[in-house]
């Protein structure tokens, strides 16, 4: 979801006709499953305007900083148990708001990964997160289930678990994966080591990690309680000791997977450098299990940008370096990074090559731009009730904000 720290991917219940689905860690509507009512129209309109922003005083200003009400590079988002988390990658922290804000430039309540809301000290330690190693390494993930918080500390090749939601800045984590000590940062390829992990997802019982540098996804069938605990299942590789990224891809291979999301019925993996989102019906239980459908491609053996139309040819089917993903209210939301947009599939796709139904950041699927204030460099997204929160940060221009969109047509 990745980069240093990451995105948070889960939500709180209690808005309208929604409920928390334990398997997804996300607030989605009670009718999200295939057996129940599905949405009949997309929840946003093409090029829709946001109605609120965090980190800036209005929808026109682009700014950044290291304070309680600004960020340097807003990335992944998560919400659970009435909290909202914003990963602030360049500042090596995750900002925690104890309630979704209702005003522009709302202050965060505390920082995860730093001792204060104005600090930006580098880790890795039992408290400090690790800033990105390179300028463009700016997408991460945070997972949560309402009790625990899980952060991908990408540059330190580790995933960190807090067994309770922090109540003050600088809270130390309880468990580290990918390392056996609280200060280790070495990369590796085994069942217990990681290389640039990015996306994370948990329902409090299971844990899934997009281990980007090893071109794989790891699944822990029970939430780890000891440092360096090995994973149980690997996707994208034939075993835990290889890290291949074949070209062209296969239905089971991966190339720089960035995010993961399980909605209770399907697992989605953002296979970024293959320009696709892979889908499994149910939770995979076998190593190297092939995906059953592909969003962004017409099948499992192609990986070109924009469904092989070309890097400068956005369209309704294709993607170009997709990153963060989430499912809510029966729709699949995808950050389509190089196309500078977010696309929405309503209802969730179940077969390869299905076109998206709505787009944010553009007025249409071929790239017609909206006004300057609504153009996007999107990083992460999450849905809470009838609101979509989307992080929009551009390290080159120094603008970092989190936008709020109102959703309609919910089932």
XYZ file of C-alpha atoms in Angstrom:
411
model
C 0.000 0.000 0.000
C 5.303 1.319 -0.310
C 9.030 3.905 0.626
C 9.289 3.597 4.068
C 6.311 3.472 5.887
C 3.140 3.093 4.515
C -0.339 3.281 3.958
C -2.972 2.188 6.248
C -5.660 -0.006 4.882
C -8.724 -0.522 7.019
C -11.713 1.369 8.317
C -14.051 2.124 11.146
C -17.716 1.248 11.208
C -20.597 3.452 12.060
C -21.516 5.554 9.018
C -24.906 4.950 7.509
C -25.722 1.436 6.338
C -22.221 -0.001 6.642
C -20.622 -2.660 8.767
C -17.078 -3.806 9.436
C -16.208 -6.972 7.569
C -13.629 -8.724 9.767
C -11.909 -10.435 6.835
C -11.256 -7.201 5.012
C -10.327 -4.881 7.849
C -12.285 -2.274 5.958
C -15.647 -0.635 6.295
C -17.659 -1.876 3.388
C -21.379 -2.050 3.045
C -23.358 -5.019 4.267
C -24.327 -5.924 0.710
C -20.781 -6.029 -0.682
C -20.766 -9.775 -1.219
C -21.760 -11.394 -4.494
C -24.774 -13.062 -2.906
C -26.219 -9.715 -1.822
C -27.149 -6.524 -3.630
C -24.352 -4.952 -5.666
C -23.970 -1.297 -6.646
C -25.551 -0.362 -9.951
C -23.616 2.872 -10.593
C -20.112 4.106 -9.693
C -19.800 6.021 -6.394
C -17.961 8.981 -7.994
C -18.262 10.891 -11.258
C -15.414 11.398 -13.709
C -13.206 14.296 -12.632
C -15.200 14.846 -9.435
C -14.015 17.670 -7.175
C -12.907 17.023 -3.615
C -14.737 18.798 -0.810
C -12.100 18.867 1.965
C -8.340 18.447 2.394
C -5.890 17.578 5.173
C -2.458 19.238 5.185
C -3.499 22.375 3.291
C -5.798 25.350 4.073
C -7.879 25.012 0.894
C -8.200 23.062 -2.370
C -5.869 25.391 -4.280
C -2.793 25.638 -2.053
C -0.013 23.042 -2.429
C 2.372 22.943 0.514
C 4.323 20.530 2.715
C 6.064 20.456 6.091
C 6.904 18.603 9.285
C 4.243 19.718 11.746
C 1.011 18.427 13.248
C -1.022 19.801 10.336
C 1.321 19.204 7.363
C 3.194 16.327 5.738
C 6.101 16.003 3.325
C 4.737 13.150 1.223
C 1.355 11.750 2.215
C 1.172 8.132 1.164
C -0.977 5.239 2.336
C -4.092 5.738 4.404
C -6.031 3.651 6.893
C -8.968 4.085 9.192
C -10.199 1.800 11.982
C -11.811 2.235 15.378
C -12.592 5.902 14.563
C -8.934 6.667 13.836
C -7.382 7.880 10.581
C -3.732 7.221 9.730
C -1.674 9.037 7.086
C 1.733 7.699 6.164
C 4.164 10.617 5.806
C 6.995 8.895 4.046
C 9.748 11.486 3.726
C 9.297 12.393 7.396
C 9.578 8.692 8.365
C 6.340 8.690 10.315
C 2.667 7.818 10.271
C 0.332 10.578 11.439
C -2.560 9.428 13.625
C -5.816 11.388 13.871
C -8.166 10.084 16.529
C -11.199 11.014 14.428
C -11.691 11.843 10.740
C -11.256 15.632 10.367
C -14.108 17.967 9.454
C -12.001 21.067 8.710
C -9.072 21.963 6.472
C -5.527 21.665 7.929
C -6.634 19.541 10.881
C -3.899 18.646 13.386
C -2.779 15.063 13.871
C -2.939 13.788 17.446
C 0.352 11.878 17.448
C 3.084 10.376 15.299
C 4.005 6.729 14.904
C 7.702 6.327 14.125
C 8.775 9.634 15.683
C 8.893 10.897 19.278
C 7.117 14.173 18.503
C 4.969 15.693 15.769
C 7.855 17.869 14.594
C 10.673 15.291 14.632
C 12.058 13.469 11.582
C 14.888 11.366 13.062
C 15.961 8.329 11.010
C 15.679 4.726 12.180
C 15.682 1.818 12.359
C 15.107 1.433 16.093
C 12.290 0.055 18.243
C 10.577 3.453 17.817
C 11.936 5.163 14.713
C 10.927 4.441 11.120
C 13.311 4.729 8.199
C 13.210 7.467 5.529
C 13.224 6.467 1.851
C 16.586 5.651 0.364
C 15.832 7.293 -2.969
C 13.736 10.240 -4.087
C 11.127 8.218 -5.940
C 10.716 5.563 -3.219
C 7.502 7.050 -1.924
C 4.760 4.503 -1.545
C 4.164 2.472 1.585
C 1.438 0.813 3.601
C -0.085 0.542 7.047
C -2.656 -2.049 8.013
C -5.027 -2.078 10.960
C -7.903 -4.089 12.376
C -9.214 -1.668 15.003
C -6.821 -2.968 17.665
C -3.440 -3.469 16.015
C -1.430 -1.282 13.660
C 0.984 -2.801 11.118
C 3.528 -0.650 9.267
C 5.786 -1.525 6.348
C 9.151 0.093 7.165
C 10.301 -0.435 3.609
C 13.804 1.012 3.589
C 14.702 -1.107 6.661
C 13.320 -4.293 5.047
C 10.935 -4.951 7.894
C 7.278 -4.942 8.917
C 6.354 -3.667 12.376
C 3.367 -4.642 14.536
C 1.851 -2.576 17.347
C -0.481 -4.785 19.409
C -2.558 -1.771 20.460
C -3.354 1.581 18.860
C -0.696 4.033 20.155
C -1.854 6.662 22.647
C 1.218 8.932 22.397
C 3.957 9.743 19.911
C 6.995 7.480 19.970
C 5.318 4.273 21.105
C 7.641 1.297 20.466
C 6.407 -1.584 18.335
C 5.861 -5.071 19.765
C 6.917 -7.380 16.913
C 9.232 -7.004 13.923
C 9.132 -9.216 10.815
C 11.978 -9.540 8.337
C 14.496 -8.962 11.129
C 15.340 -10.646 14.423
C 16.396 -7.471 16.251
C 14.844 -4.031 16.657
C 17.697 -2.297 14.815
C 18.344 -4.730 11.955
C 17.734 -3.711 8.348
C 19.281 -6.333 6.063
C 17.365 -7.595 3.035
C 16.991 -11.307 2.312
C 15.037 -13.975 0.465
C 13.619 -16.628 2.769
C 10.402 -17.366 4.631
C 11.508 -15.060 7.455
C 13.281 -12.239 5.582
C 12.025 -9.337 3.450
C 13.251 -7.003 0.725
C 11.559 -3.604 0.456
C 8.135 -4.682 1.773
C 5.377 -2.250 0.803
C 1.732 -3.265 1.053
C 0.318 -4.807 4.243
C -3.124 -6.118 5.164
C -4.464 -7.718 8.340
C -7.761 -8.689 9.871
C -6.165 -9.271 13.277
C -5.855 -13.003 12.586
C -3.973 -13.208 9.282
C -1.279 -10.990 7.818
C -0.432 -10.433 4.136
C 2.644 -8.498 2.944
C 3.667 -7.368 -0.548
C 7.399 -8.134 -0.421
C 8.220 -5.915 -3.375
C 11.967 -6.435 -3.751
C 11.515 -10.204 -3.790
C 8.638 -9.969 -6.315
C 6.274 -11.910 -4.087
C 3.446 -11.779 -1.558
C 3.783 -13.508 1.816
C 0.862 -14.824 3.875
C 0.946 -15.556 7.601
C -2.089 -17.706 8.488
C -1.951 -16.403 12.055
C -0.714 -13.003 13.175
C 2.978 -13.337 14.176
C 3.855 -12.832 17.839
C 7.642 -13.316 17.688
C 10.363 -11.371 15.868
C 11.363 -12.822 12.510
C 8.496 -15.331 12.343
C 8.423 -17.143 8.961
C 5.512 -16.841 6.540
C 3.307 -19.829 5.703
C 2.501 -19.227 2.016
C 4.320 -17.433 -0.806
C 2.661 -16.121 -3.977
C 4.606 -15.046 -7.053
C 7.449 -17.524 -6.493
C 7.810 -21.303 -6.577
C 9.520 -21.309 -3.176
C 10.616 -18.933 -0.417
C 14.225 -18.870 -1.647
C 13.840 -17.381 -5.139
C 12.979 -13.887 -6.372
C 12.315 -14.159 -10.115
C 10.328 -11.626 -12.181
C 9.906 -13.254 -15.612
C 8.991 -11.247 -18.690
C 6.488 -11.665 -20.114
C 4.665 -12.484 -16.881
C 2.722 -15.646 -16.104
C -0.593 -15.994 -14.236
C 1.376 -16.704 -11.051
C 4.455 -14.431 -11.373
C 4.908 -10.893 -10.027
C 7.144 -7.910 -10.704
C 7.330 -5.372 -7.854
C 3.985 -6.005 -6.132
C 3.077 -2.904 -4.137
C -0.208 -3.498 -2.314
C -2.519 -6.265 -1.107
C -6.162 -6.320 -0.064
C -8.559 -9.113 0.936
C -12.236 -8.183 0.988
C -13.539 -11.360 2.591
C -14.152 -13.036 -0.779
C -11.231 -12.134 -3.024
C -7.549 -11.312 -2.656
C -6.247 -8.451 -4.815
C -2.539 -7.782 -5.417
C -1.267 -4.664 -7.167
C 1.415 -6.156 -9.442
C 2.861 -2.769 -10.286
C 5.561 -3.359 -12.904
C 3.300 -5.787 -14.756
C 0.689 -3.016 -14.899
C -2.072 -5.171 -13.466
C -4.036 -6.071 -10.354
C -4.151 -9.838 -9.798
C -7.283 -11.440 -8.345
C -7.877 -14.724 -6.495
C -11.296 -16.078 -5.531
C -10.794 -16.802 -1.845
C -7.591 -16.751 0.178
C -4.798 -18.700 -1.582
C -3.411 -21.631 0.401
C -0.780 -23.028 -2.005
C 2.644 -21.627 -2.865
C 2.781 -19.941 -6.286
C -0.971 -20.341 -6.774
C -1.913 -18.579 -10.031
C -4.331 -15.678 -10.045
C -7.765 -16.284 -11.548
C -8.363 -12.894 -13.166
C -6.442 -9.711 -13.995
C -7.512 -6.071 -13.833
C -5.603 -3.864 -16.289
C -4.768 -6.708 -18.681
C -6.817 -9.005 -20.890
C -5.140 -12.114 -19.512
C -2.354 -13.446 -17.306
C 0.464 -13.473 -19.866
C 0.721 -9.761 -20.757
C 2.089 -6.869 -18.724
C 2.428 -3.817 -20.975
C 1.309 -0.342 -19.849
C -2.332 0.522 -20.445
C -3.277 -3.015 -21.483
C -0.353 -2.955 -23.969
C -1.706 0.154 -25.741
C 1.468 2.047 -24.784
C 2.781 4.225 -21.979
C 1.106 7.384 -23.316
C -2.253 5.793 -24.124
C -4.493 5.676 -21.030
C -7.808 3.890 -21.449
C -10.621 2.355 -19.400
C -9.108 -1.155 -19.265
C -5.403 -0.497 -18.756
C -3.193 0.642 -15.888
C 0.333 2.079 -15.708
C 2.190 1.169 -12.506
C -0.834 0.634 -10.229
C -0.114 0.956 -6.516
C -2.634 1.214 -3.671
C -5.949 -0.643 -3.820
C -9.033 -0.944 -1.633
C -12.536 -2.393 -1.810
C -15.613 -0.751 -0.303
C -19.338 -0.756 -0.986
C -18.885 -3.400 -3.687
C -16.424 -1.289 -5.729
C -12.687 -1.727 -6.357
C -10.551 1.440 -6.163
C -7.051 1.521 -7.739
C -4.322 4.184 -7.722
C -3.067 4.316 -11.339
C 0.180 6.131 -10.625
C 1.804 7.015 -13.944
C -1.574 7.940 -15.440
C -2.007 10.371 -12.500
C -5.462 9.086 -11.662
C -7.549 6.760 -9.517
C -9.958 4.380 -11.250
C -13.058 2.744 -9.825
C -14.631 -0.550 -10.889
C -18.309 -0.919 -9.983
C -19.077 -3.641 -9.114
C -15.796 -5.384 -8.343
C -14.397 -7.120 -11.434
C -14.419 -10.923 -11.546
C -12.949 -11.522 -15.028
C -9.902 -10.228 -16.894
C -9.991 -7.076 -18.985
C -13.064 -5.435 -17.465
C -13.107 -1.638 -18.020
C -13.265 0.807 -15.140
C -16.479 2.747 -14.571
C -15.211 6.059 -13.157
C -11.975 8.042 -12.862
C -10.629 10.746 -10.538
C -7.873 13.119 -11.653
C -9.089 13.173 -15.261
C -12.360 14.035 -16.971
C -12.385 10.789 -18.970
C -10.405 7.603 -19.498
C -8.212 8.955 -22.285
C -6.565 11.549 -20.039
C -8.508 14.790 -20.500
C -7.460 16.856 -17.492
C -9.590 18.535 -14.869
C -8.738 21.936 -13.329
C -5.270 22.445 -11.851
C -6.578 22.302 -8.283
C -7.939 18.797 -8.880
C -5.088 17.236 -10.837
C -3.526 14.364 -8.907
C -0.251 12.709 -8.086
C -2.087 9.970 -6.190
C -0.442 7.730 -3.603
C -3.026 6.017 -1.402
C -6.743 5.764 -0.776
C -9.267 4.426 1.698
C -13.047 4.578 2.156
C -14.845 5.400 5.395
C -18.620 5.343 5.228
C -19.661 7.606 2.371
C -16.275 9.364 2.067
C -13.228 8.511 -0.003
C -9.882 9.799 1.317
C -7.070 10.032 -1.264
C -3.475 11.112 -0.623
C -1.998 13.415 -3.268
C 1.697 14.220 -2.964
C 4.357 15.336 -5.396
C 7.901 15.384 -4.034
C 9.142 17.386 -7.019
C 6.761 20.297 -6.408
C 6.560 20.025 -2.622
C 2.809 19.606 -2.402
C 1.339 17.059 0.021
C -2.331 16.734 0.958
C -5.107 14.232 1.603
C -8.330 14.908 -0.294
C -11.869 13.929 0.696
C -14.534 12.990 -1.860
C -18.222 12.347 -1.125
C -19.576 9.068 -2.451
C -23.032 8.487 -3.925
C -24.998 5.566 -5.414
C -24.004 3.306 -2.519
C -25.928 0.016 -2.303
